């Protein structure tokens, strides 16, 4: 395809790939980005909440020009049980002001802008190009094979930022060349529902373009481990869910039918009423966590972002980990370039950088979480139900003396989850996060 | 399509933009494996309802034009009986919101 040889070839124009390309281009490296979509973002789906910090490190004050939807000023968690819901929330005036904390985004709009930043810095972006394999010489990755005519691209280093399935890192031998197990995958689907700006601001009690994020747990997911989400965009809502693939296989429920259950929930339906559905989308999230991390580098190759299982399920973090990892991959390659050494030993610097950053620290801290979540479908129903039971009884004036009522509440709690299991669950949940 | 309308997944998929090539990027490898498959998980896990069991034809029908390219089927088929590749560069699903 291109005759010349590049310093680096980045596969995938997502947050990981673009962060790497941007870092490399700014460092004076010759970098090419290959993307299979007709433009960046056309293949990408997320809820999606984008955290400010990691992108700000790359593009200061990006919110002034980037196509973000709304800065998130209020976050809510809804625990559902049947038609009932216990709502928890946090609203912050500081989150509604610069520099903000996080933003809702639509990836088909955000990704092209982010890719442009890398192009402006000198990276070459080639769309409509599916990478099929790595090219190896004496065990060293020296480029990639694409589906274009004469489509081989040569580079000192290949950075695999190819997202959830990451065939490339598998072909390169960084992880076993077989599908990920169902316990490591979340299937996500969503709808974008258009509503006038004023209607959104009225329904969600928002002003001045501030936004809200709602995550829903419990019954509304029909026993599947996972969560649902409702995020406000400028003139639309993102409504969707993510559930463990192993649970979907167990319960035999269909993702789009779960989405319909969500839409019909009496606490959700009025919020989307009269909205116009603009798009239905789906994508997987790799959530194997620390125990499932691939080799992060090999001779002539690095892997970053979803392709390397870098997500944090407890904090709906993925795009920010991808950006940080991409940035560090770029840095490691710049250092390797200065040394003219692209061996595995030289690229091991990438893992060192990741270890010093929050990326590997968080993944290691939460190493037990993915295992815990994959088996928590039942728990994620029982506890929201318990919260609703307690709230309902607490708020109902039944004429029963309070002492008796409290005893009855305690009994009902222990009926829903016997004491040994209550203790066991708490212990496991704490161990998964602390 | 109104948000509170009850619609099928096919109707939902009608909202999605696709740029299809001529050839399918996915296929069932051996049809007899599906006949014996006790769960037919591909017909329920796929968020785009690409796979459909046809009792008349006694096989799984592959509606590849609906594919949103999640790759759930390659893990979801316990017999590794589904061949899935990304479509050619520039082809396949094209999200406008994402
Ligand atoms: C439903 C859902 C909700 C989510 N919500 C959030 C959220 O709220 N906040 C958050 O931070 N994260 C969220 N995530 C996770 C987030 O989307 C990912 O962690 C993030 O996109 C990872 O970035 P990446 O660059 O590693 O991969 P991706 O964004 O997947 O980018 C990979 C790129 O590589 C391209 N590509 C793949 N293979 C090839 C190939 N062979 N050749 C050429 N190009 C290729 C793809 O087209 C794509 O552009 C969510 C995910 C889903 C599915």
Short mmCIF file of N, CA, C and O and ligand atoms in Angstrom, two decimals, chain A residues 11-17 34-36 43-49 107 129-131 161-163 188 229 231 283-285 304-307 311 316-320 322, chain B residues 86, ligand 1:
data_model
loop_
_atom_site.label_atom_id
_atom_site.label_comp_id
_atom_site.label_asym_id
_atom_site.label_seq_id
_atom_site.Cartn_x
_atom_site.Cartn_y
_atom_site.Cartn_z
N UNK A 11 -3.16 0.03 14.66
CA UNK A 11 -4.35 -0.62 14.12
C UNK A 11 -5.56 -0.25 14.97
O UNK A 11 -5.63 -0.59 16.15
N UNK A 12 -6.49 0.47 14.38
CA UNK A 12 -7.71 0.89 15.07
C UNK A 12 -7.68 2.35 15.46
O UNK A 12 -6.77 2.80 16.15
N UNK A 13 -8.69 3.11 14.99
CA UNK A 13 -8.75 4.54 15.30
C UNK A 13 -9.74 4.80 16.43
O UNK A 13 -10.55 5.71 16.37
N UNK A 14 -9.68 3.97 17.48
CA UNK A 14 -10.46 4.21 18.69
C UNK A 14 -9.64 5.03 19.67
O UNK A 14 -8.55 5.52 19.34
N UNK A 15 -10.13 5.19 20.89
CA UNK A 15 -9.40 5.98 21.89
C UNK A 15 -7.96 5.49 22.12
O UNK A 15 -7.04 6.32 22.23
N UNK A 16 -7.74 4.19 22.14
CA UNK A 16 -6.39 3.66 22.37
C UNK A 16 -5.48 4.00 21.20
O UNK A 16 -4.40 4.57 21.37
N UNK A 17 -5.93 3.66 20.00
CA UNK A 17 -5.11 3.86 18.81
C UNK A 17 -4.80 5.33 18.56
O UNK A 17 -3.67 5.70 18.25
N UNK A 34 -4.48 2.55 10.76
CA UNK A 34 -5.36 1.82 9.86
C UNK A 34 -6.69 1.55 10.56
O UNK A 34 -6.72 1.03 11.67
N UNK A 35 -7.77 1.90 9.91
CA UNK A 35 -9.11 1.77 10.51
C UNK A 35 -10.02 1.06 9.51
O UNK A 35 -10.07 1.45 8.34
N UNK A 36 -10.77 0.07 9.99
CA UNK A 36 -11.60 -0.69 9.07
C UNK A 36 -12.89 0.03 8.69
O UNK A 36 -13.47 -0.23 7.64
N UNK A 43 -17.76 2.20 13.61
CA UNK A 43 -17.92 0.85 14.15
C UNK A 43 -18.03 0.87 15.67
O UNK A 43 -18.07 -0.18 16.30
N UNK A 44 -18.03 2.06 16.25
CA UNK A 44 -17.84 2.11 17.71
C UNK A 44 -19.08 2.55 18.47
O UNK A 44 -19.78 3.47 18.05
N UNK A 45 -19.31 1.88 19.58
CA UNK A 45 -20.49 2.13 20.41
C UNK A 45 -20.04 2.22 21.86
O UNK A 45 -19.27 1.39 22.32
N UNK A 46 -20.51 3.23 22.57
CA UNK A 46 -20.39 3.17 24.02
C UNK A 46 -21.56 3.90 24.66
O UNK A 46 -22.38 4.50 23.96
N UNK A 47 -21.65 3.84 25.99
CA UNK A 47 -22.84 4.32 26.69
C UNK A 47 -23.25 5.74 26.30
O UNK A 47 -24.33 5.97 25.80
N UNK A 48 -22.42 6.71 26.45
CA UNK A 48 -21.08 6.60 26.94
C UNK A 48 -20.65 7.82 27.72
O UNK A 48 -20.88 8.94 27.32
N UNK A 49 -20.03 7.53 28.84
CA UNK A 49 -19.46 8.59 29.65
C UNK A 49 -17.95 8.63 29.44
O UNK A 49 -17.26 7.65 29.64
N UNK A 107 -20.08 8.17 20.06
CA UNK A 107 -18.78 7.83 19.48
C UNK A 107 -18.66 8.13 17.99
O UNK A 107 -17.59 8.49 17.52
N UNK A 129 -9.86 0.01 5.79
CA UNK A 129 -8.77 -0.95 5.69
C UNK A 129 -8.82 -1.92 6.86
O UNK A 129 -8.55 -1.55 7.99
N UNK A 130 -9.20 -3.15 6.58
CA UNK A 130 -9.24 -4.16 7.63
C UNK A 130 -7.89 -4.87 7.70
O UNK A 130 -7.41 -5.39 6.69
N UNK A 131 -7.30 -4.84 8.87
CA UNK A 131 -6.02 -5.53 9.05
C UNK A 131 -6.30 -7.00 9.29
O UNK A 131 -7.16 -7.37 10.10
N UNK A 161 -4.65 -1.62 18.62
CA UNK A 161 -5.69 -0.91 19.37
C UNK A 161 -7.01 -1.29 18.73
O UNK A 161 -7.86 -0.45 18.50
N UNK A 162 -7.15 -2.58 18.44
CA UNK A 162 -8.25 -3.03 17.58
C UNK A 162 -9.50 -3.47 18.35
O UNK A 162 -10.37 -4.12 17.79
N UNK A 163 -9.57 -3.11 19.63
CA UNK A 163 -10.84 -3.27 20.34
C UNK A 163 -11.16 -4.68 20.81
O UNK A 163 -10.31 -5.58 20.80
N UNK A 188 -23.40 -5.46 25.03
CA UNK A 188 -24.09 -4.20 25.26
C UNK A 188 -24.97 -3.84 24.07
O UNK A 188 -24.60 -4.12 22.93
N UNK A 229 -28.28 1.68 31.51
CA UNK A 229 -27.87 3.08 31.63
C UNK A 229 -28.79 3.99 30.84
O UNK A 229 -29.41 3.58 29.86
N UNK A 231 -28.31 8.00 29.68
CA UNK A 231 -27.48 9.19 29.70
C UNK A 231 -28.12 10.28 28.85
O UNK A 231 -28.67 10.00 27.78
N UNK A 283 -22.52 -3.73 20.86
CA UNK A 283 -21.08 -3.97 20.85
C UNK A 283 -20.72 -4.76 22.11
O UNK A 283 -21.48 -4.74 23.08
N UNK A 284 -19.58 -5.39 22.11
CA UNK A 284 -19.16 -6.13 23.31
C UNK A 284 -18.12 -5.34 24.10
O UNK A 284 -17.38 -4.53 23.56
N UNK A 285 -18.09 -5.60 25.42
CA UNK A 285 -17.06 -5.04 26.28
C UNK A 285 -16.27 -6.22 26.87
O UNK A 285 -16.87 -7.12 27.43
N UNK A 304 -3.07 -2.27 23.37
CA UNK A 304 -3.63 -1.29 24.31
C UNK A 304 -5.15 -1.23 24.22
O UNK A 304 -5.74 -1.54 23.18
N UNK A 305 -5.78 -0.83 25.32
CA UNK A 305 -7.22 -0.59 25.33
C UNK A 305 -8.03 -1.88 25.46
O UNK A 305 -7.58 -2.85 26.07
N UNK A 306 -9.22 -1.87 24.87
CA UNK A 306 -10.08 -3.05 24.92
C UNK A 306 -9.36 -4.29 24.39
O UNK A 306 -9.60 -5.40 24.85
N UNK A 307 -8.51 -4.12 23.41
CA UNK A 307 -7.77 -5.24 22.84
C UNK A 307 -6.95 -5.94 23.92
O UNK A 307 -6.64 -7.12 23.81
N UNK A 311 -10.47 -2.66 31.00
CA UNK A 311 -11.71 -1.98 31.38
C UNK A 311 -11.92 -2.18 32.87
O UNK A 311 -11.41 -3.13 33.45
N UNK A 316 -17.51 1.89 35.14
CA UNK A 316 -17.84 2.11 33.71
C UNK A 316 -16.69 2.81 33.00
O UNK A 316 -16.88 3.74 32.23
N UNK A 317 -15.48 2.39 33.30
CA UNK A 317 -14.31 2.99 32.66
C UNK A 317 -13.80 2.07 31.57
O UNK A 317 -13.68 0.88 31.77
N UNK A 318 -13.52 2.62 30.44
CA UNK A 318 -12.94 1.85 29.33
C UNK A 318 -12.21 2.80 28.42
O UNK A 318 -11.01 2.69 28.20
N UNK A 319 -12.93 3.81 27.94
CA UNK A 319 -12.32 4.73 26.98
C UNK A 319 -11.16 5.49 27.62
O UNK A 319 -10.17 5.80 26.96
N UNK A 320 -11.25 5.77 28.90
CA UNK A 320 -10.17 6.51 29.56
C UNK A 320 -8.94 5.63 29.77
O UNK A 320 -7.81 6.08 29.61
N UNK A 322 -8.21 3.18 27.83
CA UNK A 322 -7.68 3.02 26.47
C UNK A 322 -6.81 4.22 26.11
O UNK A 322 -5.71 4.07 25.55
N UNK B 86 -14.31 -9.87 10.18
CA UNK B 86 -14.79 -8.52 9.92
C UNK B 86 -15.05 -8.38 8.43
O UNK B 86 -14.31 -8.94 7.62
C1 LIG C 1 -22.58 -0.56 25.51
C2 LIG C 1 -21.24 -0.02 25.94
C3 LIG C 1 -21.16 1.01 26.87
C4 LIG C 1 -19.92 1.52 27.26
N1 LIG C 1 -19.91 2.57 28.11
C5 LIG C 1 -18.73 3.15 28.41
C6 LIG C 1 -18.70 4.35 29.18
O1 LIG C 1 -19.75 4.87 29.57
N2 LIG C 1 -17.50 4.91 29.47
C7 LIG C 1 -16.32 4.35 29.01
O2 LIG C 1 -15.26 4.90 29.27
N3 LIG C 1 -16.32 3.22 28.29
C8 LIG C 1 -17.50 2.62 27.97
N4 LIG C 1 -17.51 1.50 27.18
C9 LIG C 1 -16.23 0.88 26.80
C10 LIG C 1 -15.51 1.65 25.70
O3 LIG C 1 -16.34 1.71 24.57
C11 LIG C 1 -14.22 0.96 25.34
O4 LIG C 1 -13.48 0.65 26.48
C12 LIG C 1 -13.35 1.83 24.41
O5 LIG C 1 -14.01 2.09 23.23
C13 LIG C 1 -12.02 1.15 24.13
O6 LIG C 1 -11.29 1.87 23.19
P1 LIG C 1 -10.30 1.14 22.19
O7 LIG C 1 -9.65 2.18 21.39
O8 LIG C 1 -9.47 0.17 22.93
O9 LIG C 1 -11.25 0.23 21.27
P2 LIG C 1 -12.42 0.65 20.27
O10 LIG C 1 -13.04 1.90 20.68
O11 LIG C 1 -13.25 -0.55 20.10
O12 LIG C 1 -11.66 0.95 18.89
C14 LIG C 1 -11.11 -0.08 18.12
C15 LIG C 1 -11.01 0.41 16.68
O13 LIG C 1 -10.29 -0.53 15.92
C16 LIG C 1 -10.95 -0.75 14.69
N5 LIG C 1 -10.58 -2.11 14.26
C17 LIG C 1 -10.85 -3.28 14.90
N6 LIG C 1 -10.30 -4.31 14.27
C18 LIG C 1 -9.68 -3.81 13.19
C19 LIG C 1 -8.93 -4.39 12.11
N7 LIG C 1 -8.71 -5.71 12.04
N8 LIG C 1 -8.43 -3.57 11.16
C20 LIG C 1 -8.62 -2.22 11.22
N9 LIG C 1 -9.32 -1.62 12.21
C21 LIG C 1 -9.84 -2.41 13.18
C22 LIG C 1 -12.41 -0.57 15.02
O14 LIG C 1 -13.18 -0.27 13.87
C23 LIG C 1 -12.36 0.58 16.02
O15 LIG C 1 -12.42 1.83 15.40
C24 LIG C 1 -18.73 0.96 26.75
C25 LIG C 1 -18.80 -0.06 25.82
C26 LIG C 1 -20.02 -0.53 25.39
C27 LIG C 1 -20.06 -1.61 24.35
#
